[in-house]
Amino acid sequence: MFRNNKRKMAEEEEFVFVSRSCSFDGSFEQILPQKWQISVTDDQDSLRTEPLNKETFESYLDADGRLVDEHLLRQAVFRGGVENEIRCDVWRFLFGLYPFQSTRRERETMKLEYYFKYQSLKQRWKKVLKLLSPPGSEDEFEMHNNYKSLKTGPQSSNHALQIDEAQQEILKFQGDVYANRQPLREDDASSIKKYIRIIDKDVPRTDREHPLFAGDKNPNLTLLRDILITFAVFHPDVTYAQGMNDILSRFLVILQDEVEAYWCFTFYLENVYTDFLESGMTRKLELLRDLLTEIDSTLTKHLDTLEVGDLMFCHRYCAINYYCLF
């Protein structure tokens, strides 16, 4: 009788009624509170569209390759997603690698600048690490795995410009200037080695069932590792946190390019880095506990009796699944 009355009250107050079983009480039912009320209409399905395809995407570009309507692109991606054929091109815009108003020619030049900047950053921390390491010591990861980077030059991409030696030297110089201006405590080898030890534990466990990372001595693991170390070294306020490797792996899978993956990953993390700090992660776990308490308070109490009510075991889940863009 009580349950029938409760259902009637929910219908009268226009709540969406949620019914689920609880592991301790099969009769458990929950009504969403007023502040979490969900409105379901027949029109919501009409907002969904087909995935963005190549023809439609190219129609957003003008004659010089500028993406003239950023809002239209984002709306199309939000409502229908993106076909795999053009996902790489779309991500370059969405994750900030290229400005929406950049021309094709400008993007080709920017790609070369990105390449030399990244290489200079990577070589800088490797040089510092080598200088501060004991004589005769070697990088254990590279020594044991003997990996080799897949893409080794600015001409490795189909979109790269053909440049002469003089232009290459200029771009290299500019890249070195950029790298030397980035924060790096050259007297703090212990911090760099600490990042590397943690990263070296996570890299071999990253998406090993995916073809891009499967198998022994997979060279793509070196790309993953170098990007993570480069980011950690030159972002001392963030460094490295568990879950970053899984986010980066998505960029490598889609972009298939070490340099582009680094910059897209960096631009993205610079926007959400607080979620990887202790305060940000604690806040997400608190929100998760609030949600669990609202949905299944009995389970929350049970976890408290097991002394895992802080949900720290969900740390990895929060780090990966909090981001739905992938």
mmCIF file of C-alpha atoms in Angstrom, residues 74 77-78 81-82 87 91 94-95 247 250-251 254 268 271-272 320-326:
data_model
loop_
_atom_site.group_PDB
_atom_site.id
_atom_site.type_symbol
_atom_site.label_atom_id
_atom_site.label_comp_id
_atom_site.label_asym_id
_atom_site.label_seq_id
_atom_site.Cartn_x
_atom_site.Cartn_y
_atom_site.Cartn_z
ATOM 1 C CA ARG A 74 30.474 21.550 -32.052
ATOM 2 C CA VAL A 77 29.632 16.560 -32.876
ATOM 3 C CA PHE A 78 27.495 16.872 -29.752
ATOM 4 C CA GLY A 81 29.419 12.203 -32.933
ATOM 5 C CA VAL A 82 32.039 11.849 -35.646
ATOM 6 C CA ARG A 87 37.853 11.909 -36.363
ATOM 7 C CA TRP A 91 40.041 16.397 -32.999
ATOM 8 C CA LEU A 94 38.389 20.459 -30.932
ATOM 9 C CA PHE A 95 41.468 19.928 -28.770
ATOM 10 C CA ILE A 247 43.773 9.588 -21.734
ATOM 11 C CA ARG A 250 43.243 7.806 -26.967
ATOM 12 C CA PHE A 251 45.077 10.673 -28.612
ATOM 13 C CA ILE A 254 43.242 8.612 -33.126
ATOM 14 C CA TYR A 268 43.446 19.348 -22.926
ATOM 15 C CA ASN A 271 42.106 22.962 -19.127
ATOM 16 C CA VAL A 272 41.277 20.151 -16.689
ATOM 17 C CA ILE A 320 39.407 7.771 -16.743
ATOM 18 C CA ASN A 321 35.644 7.806 -17.012
ATOM 19 C CA TYR A 322 35.142 11.364 -15.802
ATOM 20 C CA TYR A 323 36.096 12.477 -19.289
ATOM 21 C CA CYS A 324 33.439 11.591 -21.836
ATOM 22 C CA LEU A 325 34.978 13.370 -24.816
ATOM 23 C CA PHE A 326 36.745 10.254 -25.999
#
